[in-house]
XYZ file of C-alpha atoms in Angstrom:
373
model
C 170.403 105.193 136.858
C 166.801 103.790 136.820
C 165.770 101.661 139.598
C 162.680 99.649 138.321
C 160.057 98.554 140.449
C 159.926 95.327 142.266
C 157.313 93.065 143.496
C 156.599 93.094 147.158
C 159.189 91.937 149.750
C 159.087 88.289 150.980
C 157.595 87.794 154.286
C 159.465 87.574 157.365
C 160.052 84.017 157.400
C 161.179 84.176 153.987
C 163.520 87.002 154.457
C 165.849 85.149 156.945
C 166.147 82.386 154.231
C 166.915 85.044 151.564
C 169.776 86.463 153.733
C 171.598 83.106 154.410
C 171.907 81.863 151.360
C 174.454 82.254 149.566
C 174.496 84.634 149.309
C 175.999 85.037 151.586
C 176.908 86.624 152.896
C 175.701 85.767 154.863
C 173.777 86.219 154.004
C 172.946 85.804 152.231
C 167.247 80.507 151.020
C 165.754 79.492 148.071
C 163.151 77.286 145.805
C 162.594 74.452 144.265
C 162.595 73.524 140.432
C 164.531 70.318 141.524
C 163.402 68.452 138.509
C 165.409 71.043 136.219
C 168.445 70.748 138.096
C 168.709 67.319 138.709
C 167.461 66.004 135.536
C 170.061 66.620 133.029
C 173.470 64.944 133.927
C 174.663 65.868 130.472
C 178.319 66.497 129.278
C 178.064 70.392 129.336
C 180.934 72.195 130.295
C 181.750 75.897 130.957
C 183.206 77.622 128.203
C 180.764 75.669 125.861
C 179.444 79.045 124.095
C 182.029 81.570 125.054
C 185.555 81.086 125.833
C 187.421 83.446 128.544
C 190.169 84.188 125.769
C 187.435 85.202 123.417
C 186.401 87.960 125.607
C 187.253 91.733 124.999
C 188.935 93.734 128.056
C 186.046 95.275 130.111
C 185.546 98.746 128.694
C 186.060 101.881 131.071
C 182.731 103.360 130.548
C 179.327 102.381 130.035
C 177.605 103.120 126.817
C 174.280 105.274 127.357
C 171.035 103.485 127.215
C 172.869 100.319 128.631
C 170.080 98.328 130.790
C 171.062 95.496 133.083
C 168.634 93.132 135.022
C 169.897 92.314 138.300
C 168.490 89.396 140.794
C 170.211 90.922 144.136
C 167.203 92.123 146.499
C 169.454 92.437 149.482
C 172.031 94.783 147.772
C 169.154 96.999 146.235
C 168.073 97.697 149.718
C 171.683 98.550 150.924
C 172.206 100.642 147.533
C 169.395 102.499 148.826
C 169.921 103.021 152.337
C 173.543 104.161 151.803
C 173.107 106.385 148.892
C 175.489 104.238 146.553
C 173.018 103.758 144.026
C 174.013 107.295 142.746
C 176.987 105.822 141.745
C 175.311 103.786 138.791
C 174.275 106.825 137.185
C 174.505 106.780 133.372
C 172.933 103.285 132.754
C 169.949 101.480 133.766
C 169.694 98.989 136.628
C 166.261 96.988 136.739
C 166.141 95.186 139.976
C 163.978 91.724 140.154
C 162.767 90.364 143.454
C 164.974 86.776 142.185
C 166.874 85.156 144.530
C 168.441 81.495 144.737
C 169.923 79.025 142.232
C 166.887 77.595 140.615
C 164.991 81.066 140.332
C 167.785 82.956 139.169
C 168.939 79.900 136.490
C 165.244 79.929 135.193
C 165.129 83.687 134.877
C 168.425 83.445 132.850
C 167.166 80.700 130.570
C 164.103 83.058 129.794
C 166.424 86.288 129.150
C 164.904 87.718 132.169
C 167.973 88.513 134.500
C 171.638 89.326 133.617
C 172.869 88.809 136.965
C 171.886 86.921 140.381
C 173.071 86.304 143.878
C 174.019 83.173 144.711
C 175.951 80.553 147.076
C 178.512 78.333 145.206
C 176.354 75.378 143.958
C 173.947 77.032 141.541
C 176.513 78.074 138.852
C 177.592 74.525 139.022
C 174.480 72.857 138.538
C 173.484 75.569 136.058
C 176.563 74.119 134.020
C 175.387 70.498 134.365
C 172.158 71.547 132.707
C 173.481 73.098 130.067
C 173.602 76.790 130.839
C 177.019 78.510 130.436
C 177.416 80.862 133.160
C 180.541 82.771 134.887
C 180.899 84.242 138.469
C 181.620 87.881 138.606
C 182.086 88.424 142.237
C 182.793 86.473 145.483
C 182.330 87.230 149.246
C 182.892 85.042 152.277
C 182.768 85.299 156.118
C 186.432 86.071 157.924
C 186.059 83.446 160.474
C 183.507 80.935 158.260
C 183.954 77.967 160.330
C 182.561 79.662 163.678
C 180.077 81.947 161.603
C 178.103 79.085 159.442
C 175.413 79.870 157.596
C 174.145 76.648 158.371
C 173.608 74.408 161.454
C 172.349 70.602 161.460
C 168.923 70.863 163.238
C 168.458 67.508 164.995
C 164.705 66.301 165.521
C 163.695 65.754 168.977
C 164.277 62.249 170.229
C 166.741 61.528 167.151
C 169.559 60.831 169.456
C 172.160 62.803 167.385
C 175.121 64.322 169.173
C 178.014 63.702 166.804
C 178.333 63.677 162.964
C 178.988 60.023 163.165
C 175.823 59.503 164.898
C 174.213 60.107 161.443
C 174.741 56.737 160.704
C 171.204 55.161 159.561
C 169.636 58.273 160.208
C 166.921 60.167 157.646
C 168.470 63.614 156.555
C 166.969 66.208 154.427
C 168.780 66.856 150.752
C 168.040 69.116 148.349
C 170.546 68.269 145.319
C 170.291 71.388 143.184
C 170.849 73.650 146.574
C 173.533 74.826 148.964
C 172.074 72.597 151.625
C 172.356 69.776 149.705
C 175.898 70.059 148.950
C 176.467 70.644 152.405
C 175.033 67.412 153.613
C 177.226 65.518 151.236
C 180.255 67.067 152.800
C 179.105 66.669 156.117
C 178.922 62.846 155.224
C 182.453 62.668 153.691
C 183.873 64.489 157.191
C 181.879 62.042 159.314
C 183.339 59.031 157.020
C 179.769 58.159 155.759
C 178.608 57.189 152.375
C 174.986 57.987 151.019
C 174.244 54.328 151.528
C 175.041 54.774 155.258
C 171.888 57.081 155.645
C 168.603 57.955 154.031
C 168.523 61.004 152.122
C 164.931 62.698 152.016
C 164.587 64.956 148.928
C 162.921 67.901 150.155
C 163.313 71.530 148.969
C 164.694 74.173 151.371
C 162.017 76.473 151.229
C 160.918 78.454 154.076
C 160.206 76.568 157.219
C 160.042 73.224 155.281
C 162.944 71.638 157.008
C 162.089 72.837 160.549
C 158.440 71.412 160.021
C 160.107 68.162 158.863
C 162.324 67.961 161.519
C 159.444 68.603 164.263
C 157.182 66.173 162.576
C 159.922 63.414 162.699
C 159.885 63.223 158.854
C 163.692 63.340 158.957
C 165.909 63.309 161.852
C 168.440 65.892 160.860
C 168.475 68.888 158.290
C 170.557 71.765 157.620
C 168.751 75.096 159.105
C 170.204 78.537 158.160
C 169.615 81.804 159.188
C 166.881 82.836 161.559
C 165.491 79.476 161.172
C 168.246 78.002 163.360
C 167.083 80.460 166.486
C 163.620 79.779 165.512
C 163.896 75.806 165.677
C 165.538 76.035 168.901
C 163.119 78.487 170.787
C 160.031 76.217 169.471
C 161.281 72.678 169.923
C 164.190 72.655 172.203
C 162.200 72.075 175.146
C 160.658 68.850 173.305
C 164.615 67.825 172.670
C 165.184 69.665 169.410
C 168.754 70.683 169.222
C 171.217 71.840 166.627
C 174.699 70.403 165.678
C 177.802 72.562 164.283
C 179.326 71.025 161.473
C 182.779 72.634 161.586
C 182.794 73.160 157.711
C 183.343 76.303 155.543
C 179.547 76.824 153.993
C 179.970 80.742 153.446
C 180.559 81.249 149.794
C 178.611 84.277 148.048
C 178.511 84.980 144.361
C 177.087 86.955 141.593
C 176.985 85.212 138.496
C 175.682 85.897 134.696
C 175.229 84.176 131.680
C 178.266 83.826 129.409
C 176.245 85.475 126.503
C 175.548 88.547 128.522
C 179.239 88.992 129.470
C 179.813 88.854 125.703
C 177.933 91.767 125.417
C 180.624 94.934 125.899
C 177.757 97.087 127.056
C 176.354 94.846 129.584
C 179.759 93.532 130.604
C 180.789 97.149 131.158
C 177.439 97.889 133.113
C 177.969 94.798 135.560
C 181.752 95.871 136.358
C 180.182 99.083 137.440
C 177.602 97.189 139.090
C 180.235 94.700 141.002
C 182.309 97.714 142.126
C 179.338 99.073 143.943
C 178.257 96.006 145.138
C 181.556 95.485 146.911
C 180.945 99.081 148.594
C 177.584 97.686 149.686
C 179.232 94.772 151.337
C 181.537 97.100 153.271
C 178.751 99.442 153.918
C 176.322 96.810 155.552
C 179.423 95.562 157.698
C 180.297 99.463 158.924
C 176.655 100.350 159.617
C 174.961 97.860 161.507
C 172.146 99.792 163.150
C 171.222 101.105 159.837
C 171.211 97.713 158.185
C 169.234 96.033 161.080
C 166.595 98.996 161.050
C 166.417 99.479 157.253
C 166.879 95.842 155.886
C 165.940 93.397 158.809
C 162.981 95.296 160.395
C 161.658 97.793 157.706
C 162.148 95.470 154.526
C 162.202 91.951 155.531
C 159.728 92.403 158.651
C 161.759 90.708 161.307
C 161.779 91.521 164.771
C 164.954 93.508 166.140
C 166.162 90.524 167.960
C 165.901 88.244 164.834
C 167.545 90.868 162.951
C 170.694 91.195 165.370
C 170.849 87.636 165.504
C 171.749 87.520 162.024
C 173.979 90.227 161.933
C 175.867 88.526 164.952
C 175.977 85.150 163.398
C 177.470 86.731 160.204
C 180.419 87.890 161.507
C 183.031 89.967 159.498
C 183.092 89.798 155.467
C 185.748 88.937 153.387
C 185.789 90.191 149.987
C 189.033 88.967 148.201
C 190.800 90.864 145.275
C 192.201 87.135 144.422
C 189.754 84.023 143.635
C 193.038 81.564 143.908
C 191.758 79.938 147.389
C 187.786 80.298 146.519
C 188.316 78.543 143.326
C 190.464 75.618 145.050
C 187.590 75.188 147.591
C 184.898 75.425 144.726
C 186.918 72.484 142.963
C 187.009 70.356 145.945
C 182.785 70.805 146.140
C 182.511 70.179 142.252
C 184.585 67.103 142.831
C 182.488 65.863 145.726
C 179.318 66.691 143.672
C 180.592 65.042 140.639
C 181.249 61.806 142.376
C 178.120 61.545 144.619
C 175.852 62.813 141.910
C 177.209 61.010 138.969
C 177.706 64.519 137.337
C 180.392 65.244 134.520
C 183.617 66.776 135.722
C 183.625 70.435 135.416
C 187.275 72.635 136.417
C 186.086 75.411 138.762
C 188.225 78.017 137.435
C 186.148 77.938 134.061
C 183.233 78.937 136.281
C 184.646 82.359 136.824
C 185.267 85.404 134.520
C 188.535 86.764 135.483
C 188.230 90.109 133.961
C 185.987 90.961 137.238
C 188.411 89.342 139.846
C 189.836 92.240 141.815
C 186.951 94.806 141.014
C 184.840 93.986 144.251
C 187.463 93.197 146.597
C 189.345 96.405 145.731
C 186.267 98.445 146.343
C 185.527 96.540 149.669
C 189.304 97.568 150.726
C 189.003 101.015 149.445
C 185.629 101.906 150.979
C 186.579 103.773 154.424
C 184.015 103.559 157.233
C 181.284 106.160 156.472
C 182.892 107.157 153.355
C 180.189 104.906 151.226
C 177.375 107.206 151.908
């Protein structure tokens, strides 16, 4: 396997974001291009160009010379730290320092990426903008409600102590990202409609939301990862707080363009990658000290305290061998977004390539502690 050189790692502040996002897995934050993601309300549906039934079974070997381009910078580090990269010998893996839905979708359109790591919203919005994509791996948090990726940051003086008190307040909102969907789900839980609040469109980049809260540009905003800790450390004395939303916000996925998955060689290479990806999830969980030192401190430039905070916040991972429950929750999210953002209805199951369903989960379960290295 060949690891292509990637661009320099993100700064400490953006490192926390990329961990929370989607990717989950907590980790597992992302970037604008909202115009691309929200401009098209067309009639695109999953399966436009490649149906599941038309796909050949996955090959058991990867043809020599096959190359796949991967936007999964977090797992790249895990493969290097664990030694799992040796299990991808026989084909080329080129890692790109690309994460988050908008960046990944743009890279797909430019044929610059074969697979990316995101939360549950980017595959939906990609489909709505006419890009045919499929999810090939999924991971969650075992105790997701008590280990949320996001908490609702509350501006000093906003006087919000419950979700019901969001009525009439200004809330940061990023339509094409997981944070935006979470805001709509929070409103739904609180029995509020969009008209009951003031949604302020802001991309959830870096410390944008923390700054908007501290300057009282907004009254509430979803904060993720180490941004939660840093916001409270900086603004709690001024009255800044956070509020738990009590919802699951934990999906993390690998997804690919359908045309890539229709290529037998690339499909086989991605199956091999997904298997090692599942093992990497187990290695990260079983080796917190190595992960803290090698990823958070050395790669992301975080303090030991911030890195440990993220590890503790994530809790235990869940990499299932069946996607049934995850697809059901994904459908609920699609139904809400379709209604609130006036988008075409999609069938969640059509966003998944079922050939890959058990690969990551099986690998995760079989990777005994210490056995992945």
